PDB file of C-alpha atoms in Angstrom:
ATOM      1  CA  UNK I   1      66.245 113.326  73.419  1.00 85.00           C
ATOM      2  CA  UNK I   2      63.103 114.415  71.625  1.00 87.00           C
ATOM      3  CA  UNK I   3      63.171 114.933  67.481  1.00 90.00           C
ATOM      4  CA  UNK I   4      60.391 116.664  66.168  1.00 88.00           C
ATOM      5  CA  UNK I   5      58.976 116.500  69.119  1.00 91.00           C
ATOM      6  CA  UNK I   6      59.328 113.170  69.363  1.00 91.00           C
ATOM      7  CA  UNK I   7      61.599 110.500  71.959  1.00 93.00           C
ATOM      8  CA  UNK I   8      63.740 108.914  70.721  1.00 95.00           C
ATOM      9  CA  UNK I   9      64.794 106.238  72.653  1.00 94.00           C
ATOM     10  CA  UNK I  10      67.412 103.688  71.482  1.00 93.00           C
ATOM     11  CA  UNK I  11      69.547 103.636  67.810  1.00 90.00           C
ATOM     12  CA  UNK I  12      66.976 102.487  66.555  1.00 90.00           C
ATOM     13  CA  UNK I  13      64.490 104.454  66.736  1.00 92.00           C
ATOM     14  CA  UNK I  14      67.280 107.863  66.039  1.00 94.00           C
ATOM     15  CA  UNK I  15      68.220 105.249  62.361  1.00 92.00           C
ATOM     16  CA  UNK I  16      65.094 105.655  61.998  1.00 91.00           C
ATOM     17  CA  UNK I  17      65.207 109.538  62.534  1.00 92.00           C
ATOM     18  CA  UNK I  18      67.327 110.659  60.346  1.00 94.00           C
ATOM     19  CA  UNK I  19      70.255 110.818  63.675  1.00 95.00           C
ATOM     20  CA  UNK I  20      73.299 109.076  62.043  1.00 95.00           C
ATOM     21  CA  UNK I  21      76.607 109.317  64.408  1.00 94.00           C
ATOM     22  CA  UNK I  22      79.850 108.882  63.055  1.00 92.00           C
ATOM     23  CA  UNK I  23      82.186 107.956  66.008  1.00 91.00           C
ATOM     24  CA  UNK I  24      85.891 108.531  67.384  1.00 89.00           C
ATOM     25  CA  UNK I  25      86.614 105.742  67.465  1.00 90.00           C
ATOM     26  CA  UNK I  26      85.830 104.305  64.088  1.00 88.00           C
ATOM     27  CA  UNK I  27      88.082 100.709  62.937  1.00 91.00           C
ATOM     28  CA  UNK I  28      85.518  99.361  66.917  1.00 91.00           C
ATOM     29  CA  UNK I  29      82.048 101.686  66.339  1.00 91.00           C
ATOM     30  CA  UNK I  30      81.388 103.286  63.962  1.00 92.00           C
ATOM     31  CA  UNK I  31      82.089 100.631  60.397  1.00 95.00           C
ATOM     32  CA  UNK I  32      82.576  96.428  60.355  1.00 96.00           C
ATOM     33  CA  UNK I  33      85.897  96.037  59.197  1.00 96.00           C
ATOM     34  CA  UNK I  34      85.433  92.527  57.901  1.00 97.00           C
ATOM     35  CA  UNK I  35      82.776  93.267  55.577  1.00 97.00           C
ATOM     36  CA  UNK I  36      82.718  94.895  51.855  1.00 97.00           C
ATOM     37  CA  UNK I  37      81.907  99.122  51.849  1.00 98.00           C
ATOM     38  CA  UNK I  38      79.205  98.159  50.066  1.00 97.00           C
ATOM     39  CA  UNK I  39      77.544  96.267  53.230  1.00 96.00           C
ATOM     40  CA  UNK I  40      78.825  98.857  55.344  1.00 97.00           C
ATOM     41  CA  UNK I  41      77.285 101.937  53.540  1.00 97.00           C
ATOM     42  CA  UNK I  42      74.323 100.164  53.041  1.00 96.00           C
ATOM     43  CA  UNK I  43      73.896  99.093  56.385  1.00 95.00           C
ATOM     44  CA  UNK I  44      71.384 101.676  57.820  1.00 94.00           C
ATOM     45  CA  UNK I  45      69.659 101.984  54.716  1.00 94.00           C
ATOM     46  CA  UNK I  46      68.733  98.204  54.622  1.00 92.00           C
ATOM     47  CA  UNK I  47      64.738  99.096  55.001  1.00 89.00           C
ATOM     48  CA  UNK I  48      64.558 100.918  52.601  1.00 90.00           C
ATOM     49  CA  UNK I  49      66.252  98.412  50.143  1.00 92.00           C
ATOM     50  CA  UNK I  50      63.872  95.505  51.379  1.00 91.00           C
ATOM     51  CA  UNK I  51      61.424  94.608  49.376  1.00 89.00           C
ATOM     52  CA  UNK I  52      59.762  91.429  50.020  1.00 90.00           C
ATOM     53  CA  UNK I  53      62.105  89.829  53.114  1.00 89.00           C
ATOM     54  CA  UNK I  54      65.129  90.402  50.088  1.00 92.00           C
ATOM     55  CA  UNK I  55      67.546  92.456  49.667  1.00 90.00           C
ATOM     56  CA  UNK I  56      67.526  94.919  45.449  1.00 91.00           C
ATOM     57  CA  UNK I  57      70.875  94.415  44.884  1.00 92.00           C
ATOM     58  CA  UNK I  58      70.670  96.449  42.283  1.00 94.00           C
ATOM     59  CA  UNK I  59      69.630  99.321  44.912  1.00 94.00           C
ATOM     60  CA  UNK I  60      72.719  98.193  47.103  1.00 94.00           C
ATOM     61  CA  UNK I  61      75.006  98.572  44.648  1.00 96.00           C
ATOM     62  CA  UNK I  62      73.654 102.330  43.242  1.00 97.00           C
ATOM     63  CA  UNK I  63      73.550 103.411  46.666  1.00 97.00           C
ATOM     64  CA  UNK I  64      76.436 102.095  47.682  1.00 97.00           C
ATOM     65  CA  UNK I  65      78.388 103.174  44.534  1.00 97.00           C
ATOM     66  CA  UNK I  66      77.402 106.328  45.021  1.00 97.00           C
ATOM     67  CA  UNK I  67      78.984 107.330  47.675  1.00 96.00           C
ATOM     68  CA  UNK I  68      82.027 105.539  46.863  1.00 97.00           C
ATOM     69  CA  UNK I  69      81.880 108.080  43.930  1.00 95.00           C
ATOM     70  CA  UNK I  70      80.809 111.911  46.033  1.00 92.00           C
ATOM     71  CA  UNK I  71      83.142 111.058  48.223  1.00 90.00           C
ATOM     72  CA  UNK I  72      85.932 110.137  46.250  1.00 91.00           C
ATOM     73  CA  UNK I  73      86.848 106.663  48.197  1.00 95.00           C
ATOM     74  CA  UNK I  74      89.751 105.080  47.378  1.00 95.00           C
ATOM     75  CA  UNK I  75      88.484 102.037  46.035  1.00 96.00           C
ATOM     76  CA  UNK I  76      88.675  98.529  43.529  1.00 95.00           C
ATOM     77  CA  UNK I  77      84.423  98.514  44.110  1.00 95.00           C
ATOM     78  CA  UNK I  78      81.980  98.541  46.342  1.00 96.00           C
ATOM     79  CA  UNK I  79      83.025  94.605  47.665  1.00 97.00           C
ATOM     80  CA  UNK I  80      86.716  95.494  48.108  1.00 98.00           C
ATOM     81  CA  UNK I  81      87.026  94.715  52.630  1.00 98.00           C
ATOM     82  CA  UNK I  82      87.084  97.947  54.670  1.00 97.00           C
ATOM     83  CA  UNK I  83      90.437  96.557  56.738  1.00 97.00           C
ATOM     84  CA  UNK I  84      91.658  97.168  52.928  1.00 97.00           C
ATOM     85  CA  UNK I  85      91.612 100.822  53.088  1.00 95.00           C
ATOM     86  CA  UNK I  86      93.570 103.696  54.764  1.00 91.00           C
ATOM     87  CA  UNK I  87      92.335 105.820  57.456  1.00 88.00           C
ATOM     88  CA  UNK I  88      91.285 108.628  55.590  1.00 88.00           C
ATOM     89  CA  UNK I  89      89.109 106.368  53.229  1.00 92.00           C
ATOM     90  CA  UNK I  90      87.311 104.702  56.091  1.00 93.00           C
ATOM     91  CA  UNK I  91      86.068 107.751  57.773  1.00 90.00           C
ATOM     92  CA  UNK I  92      84.813 108.395  54.111  1.00 92.00           C
ATOM     93  CA  UNK I  93      82.129 105.340  54.379  1.00 95.00           C
ATOM     94  CA  UNK I  94      81.435 106.161  57.720  1.00 93.00           C
ATOM     95  CA  UNK I  95      79.982 109.565  56.654  1.00 92.00           C
ATOM     96  CA  UNK I  96      78.501 107.966  53.449  1.00 94.00           C
ATOM     97  CA  UNK I  97      76.967 105.421  54.899  1.00 95.00           C
ATOM     98  CA  UNK I  98      75.007 108.156  56.658  1.00 95.00           C
ATOM     99  CA  UNK I  99      73.941 110.579  53.854  1.00 93.00           C
ATOM    100  CA  UNK I 100      73.435 107.224  52.023  1.00 95.00           C
ATOM    101  CA  UNK I 101      70.260 107.242  54.498  1.00 95.00           C
ATOM    102  CA  UNK I 102      69.155 110.875  54.517  1.00 93.00           C
ATOM    103  CA  UNK I 103      69.839 111.606  58.014  1.00 94.00           C
ATOM    104  CA  UNK I 104      69.641 115.135  58.165  1.00 93.00           C
ATOM    105  CA  UNK I 105      70.778 115.644  62.181  1.00 95.00           C
ATOM    106  CA  UNK I 106      74.540 114.240  62.621  1.00 95.00           C
ATOM    107  CA  UNK I 107      76.464 113.890  65.850  1.00 95.00           C
ATOM    108  CA  UNK I 108      80.194 113.550  64.788  1.00 94.00           C
ATOM    109  CA  UNK I 109      82.876 112.237  67.338  1.00 94.00           C
ATOM    110  CA  UNK I 110      86.318 113.288  65.916  1.00 91.00           C
ATOM    111  CA  UNK I 111      85.021 113.004  62.898  1.00 89.00           C
ATOM    112  CA  UNK I 112      88.757 113.890  61.206  1.00 88.00           C
ATOM    113  CA  UNK I 113      90.679 112.062  64.818  1.00 86.00           C
ATOM    114  CA  UNK I 114      93.111 109.933  62.657  1.00 80.00           C
ATOM    115  CA  UNK I 115      93.310 111.224  59.041  1.00 82.00           C
ATOM    116  CA  UNK I 116      95.941 113.019  57.147  1.00 83.00           C
ATOM    117  CA  UNK I 117      95.799 116.679  56.432  1.00 86.00           C
ATOM    118  CA  UNK I 118      94.204 116.552  52.482  1.00 84.00           C
ATOM    119  CA  UNK I 119      91.441 113.749  54.015  1.00 82.00           C
ATOM    120  CA  UNK I 120      90.995 116.158  56.456  1.00 87.00           C
ATOM    121  CA  UNK I 121      90.735 118.838  54.344  1.00 88.00           C
ATOM    122  CA  UNK I 122      88.029 117.390  52.369  1.00 85.00           C
ATOM    123  CA  UNK I 123      86.123 116.479  55.888  1.00 86.00           C
ATOM    124  CA  UNK I 124      86.131 120.048  55.886  1.00 91.00           C
ATOM    125  CA  UNK I 125      84.799 120.867  52.441  1.00 90.00           C
ATOM    126  CA  UNK I 126      82.424 117.850  52.939  1.00 88.00           C
ATOM    127  CA  UNK I 127      80.621 119.245  56.601  1.00 90.00           C
ATOM    128  CA  UNK I 128      80.410 122.556  54.921  1.00 91.00           C
ATOM    129  CA  UNK I 129      78.393 121.058  52.221  1.00 90.00           C
ATOM    130  CA  UNK I 130      76.287 119.429  54.958  1.00 90.00           C
ATOM    131  CA  UNK I 131      76.074 122.465  56.314  1.00 92.00           C
ATOM    132  CA  UNK I 132      74.519 124.521  53.235  1.00 92.00           C
ATOM    133  CA  UNK I 133      72.363 121.291  52.329  1.00 91.00           C
ATOM    134  CA  UNK I 134      70.554 122.194  55.420  1.00 92.00           C
ATOM    135  CA  UNK I 135      71.955 119.839  57.410  1.00 93.00           C
ATOM    136  CA  UNK I 136      71.917 119.956  61.677  1.00 94.00           C
ATOM    137  CA  UNK I 137      76.347 118.582  62.575  1.00 95.00           C
ATOM    138  CA  UNK I 138      76.788 118.311  66.222  1.00 94.00           C
ATOM    139  CA  UNK I 139      80.463 117.831  65.662  1.00 93.00           C
ATOM    140  CA  UNK I 140      82.752 116.820  69.627  1.00 92.00           C
ATOM    141  CA  UNK I 141      86.961 117.840  68.491  1.00 89.00           C
ATOM    142  CA  UNK I 142      89.129 117.714  70.779  1.00 86.00           C
ATOM    143  CA  UNK I 143      90.557 120.545  68.699  1.00 88.00           C
ATOM    144  CA  UNK I 144      90.022 123.412  69.537  1.00 91.00           C
ATOM    145  CA  UNK I 145      90.795 124.733  66.476  1.00 89.00           C
ATOM    146  CA  UNK I 146      88.583 122.995  64.485  1.00 91.00           C
ATOM    147  CA  UNK I 147      85.869 123.772  66.830  1.00 92.00           C
ATOM    148  CA  UNK I 148      86.968 127.088  65.731  1.00 92.00           C
ATOM    149  CA  UNK I 149      87.043 126.725  62.273  1.00 90.00           C
ATOM    150  CA  UNK I 150      84.341 125.015  61.575  1.00 91.00           C
ATOM    151  CA  UNK I 151      81.516 125.469  64.642  1.00 92.00           C
ATOM    152  CA  UNK I 152      78.446 128.083  64.971  1.00 93.00           C
ATOM    153  CA  UNK I 153      78.275 127.635  68.254  1.00 94.00           C
ATOM    154  CA  UNK I 154      80.731 126.675  70.572  1.00 94.00           C
ATOM    155  CA  UNK I 155      79.269 125.078  74.169  1.00 93.00           C
ATOM    156  CA  UNK I 156      81.078 124.365  77.429  1.00 91.00           C
ATOM    157  CA  UNK I 157      79.909 121.519  79.871  1.00 88.00           C
ATOM    158  CA  UNK I 158      81.293 120.957  83.075  1.00 84.00           C
ATOM    159  CA  UNK I 159      80.024 118.373  85.563  1.00 86.00           C
ATOM    160  CA  UNK I 160      76.930 117.967  83.147  1.00 88.00           C
ATOM    161  CA  UNK I 161      76.146 121.945  82.857  1.00 90.00           C
ATOM    162  CA  UNK I 162      76.578 124.275  80.234  1.00 92.00           C
ATOM    163  CA  UNK I 163      79.208 126.939  81.413  1.00 90.00           C
ATOM    164  CA  UNK I 164      78.934 129.215  78.303  1.00 93.00           C
ATOM    165  CA  UNK I 165      78.937 129.135  74.693  1.00 95.00           C
ATOM    166  CA  UNK I 166      80.554 131.198  72.230  1.00 95.00           C
ATOM    167  CA  UNK I 167      79.197 132.951  68.941  1.00 93.00           C
ATOM    168  CA  UNK I 168      81.596 132.622  65.087  1.00 91.00           C
ATOM    169  CA  UNK I 169      83.089 135.430  65.715  1.00 90.00           C
ATOM    170  CA  UNK I 170      87.236 135.760  64.062  1.00 90.00           C
ATOM    171  CA  UNK I 171      88.094 137.218  66.547  1.00 92.00           C
ATOM    172  CA  UNK I 172      87.309 133.951  69.023  1.00 92.00           C
ATOM    173  CA  UNK I 173      90.604 132.457  69.953  1.00 92.00           C
ATOM    174  CA  UNK I 174      91.293 129.428  71.661  1.00 93.00           C
ATOM    175  CA  UNK I 175      92.165 130.762  75.449  1.00 91.00           C
ATOM    176  CA  UNK I 176      88.927 132.706  75.375  1.00 90.00           C
ATOM    177  CA  UNK I 177      87.748 129.176  75.537  1.00 91.00           C
ATOM    178  CA  UNK I 178      90.021 127.504  77.454  1.00 90.00           C
ATOM    179  CA  UNK I 179      89.469 129.766  80.207  1.00 88.00           C
ATOM    180  CA  UNK I 180      85.631 128.448  80.500  1.00 87.00           C
ATOM    181  CA  UNK I 181      87.286 125.272  80.440  1.00 85.00           C
ATOM    182  CA  UNK I 182      88.829 125.391  83.793  1.00 80.00           C
TER     183      UNK I 182
END
């Protein structure tokens, strides 16, 4: 993987170069369930919040509170543990930590899996907003309707090779895509 012409060979390099990853296995890979919302949100941003080897609590709270408000995370405070949240609010925490970091490349693996329709709609709105802000989004999804509705380009890969590419079109149907998946 190259980012701005430089190789990215580790997770730390990816984070430092502005790449964020929203995992489909939210509870296992994206968030720390037994930690507060605030800790989860600020985790990728710790180097920016540290001075002299210490995390600045005011800056940590300010960054976290801004994401809680921006994503409308339903919670009592940033001190609430993530394991007490609904699936949709957990996913918002996962999104919030990467926007808090300022990531401009987001890899989203099934970003709306396991959330109700209301949260799904809100996530789509957030993704559209990120696109308008110029962020690059690579969405991996098992839902063809989600890809057709959200993607500017859909790339079909089979046996490690690109077999077909579609661009956004009102006429694009799931059957068109399935034809190249088989």
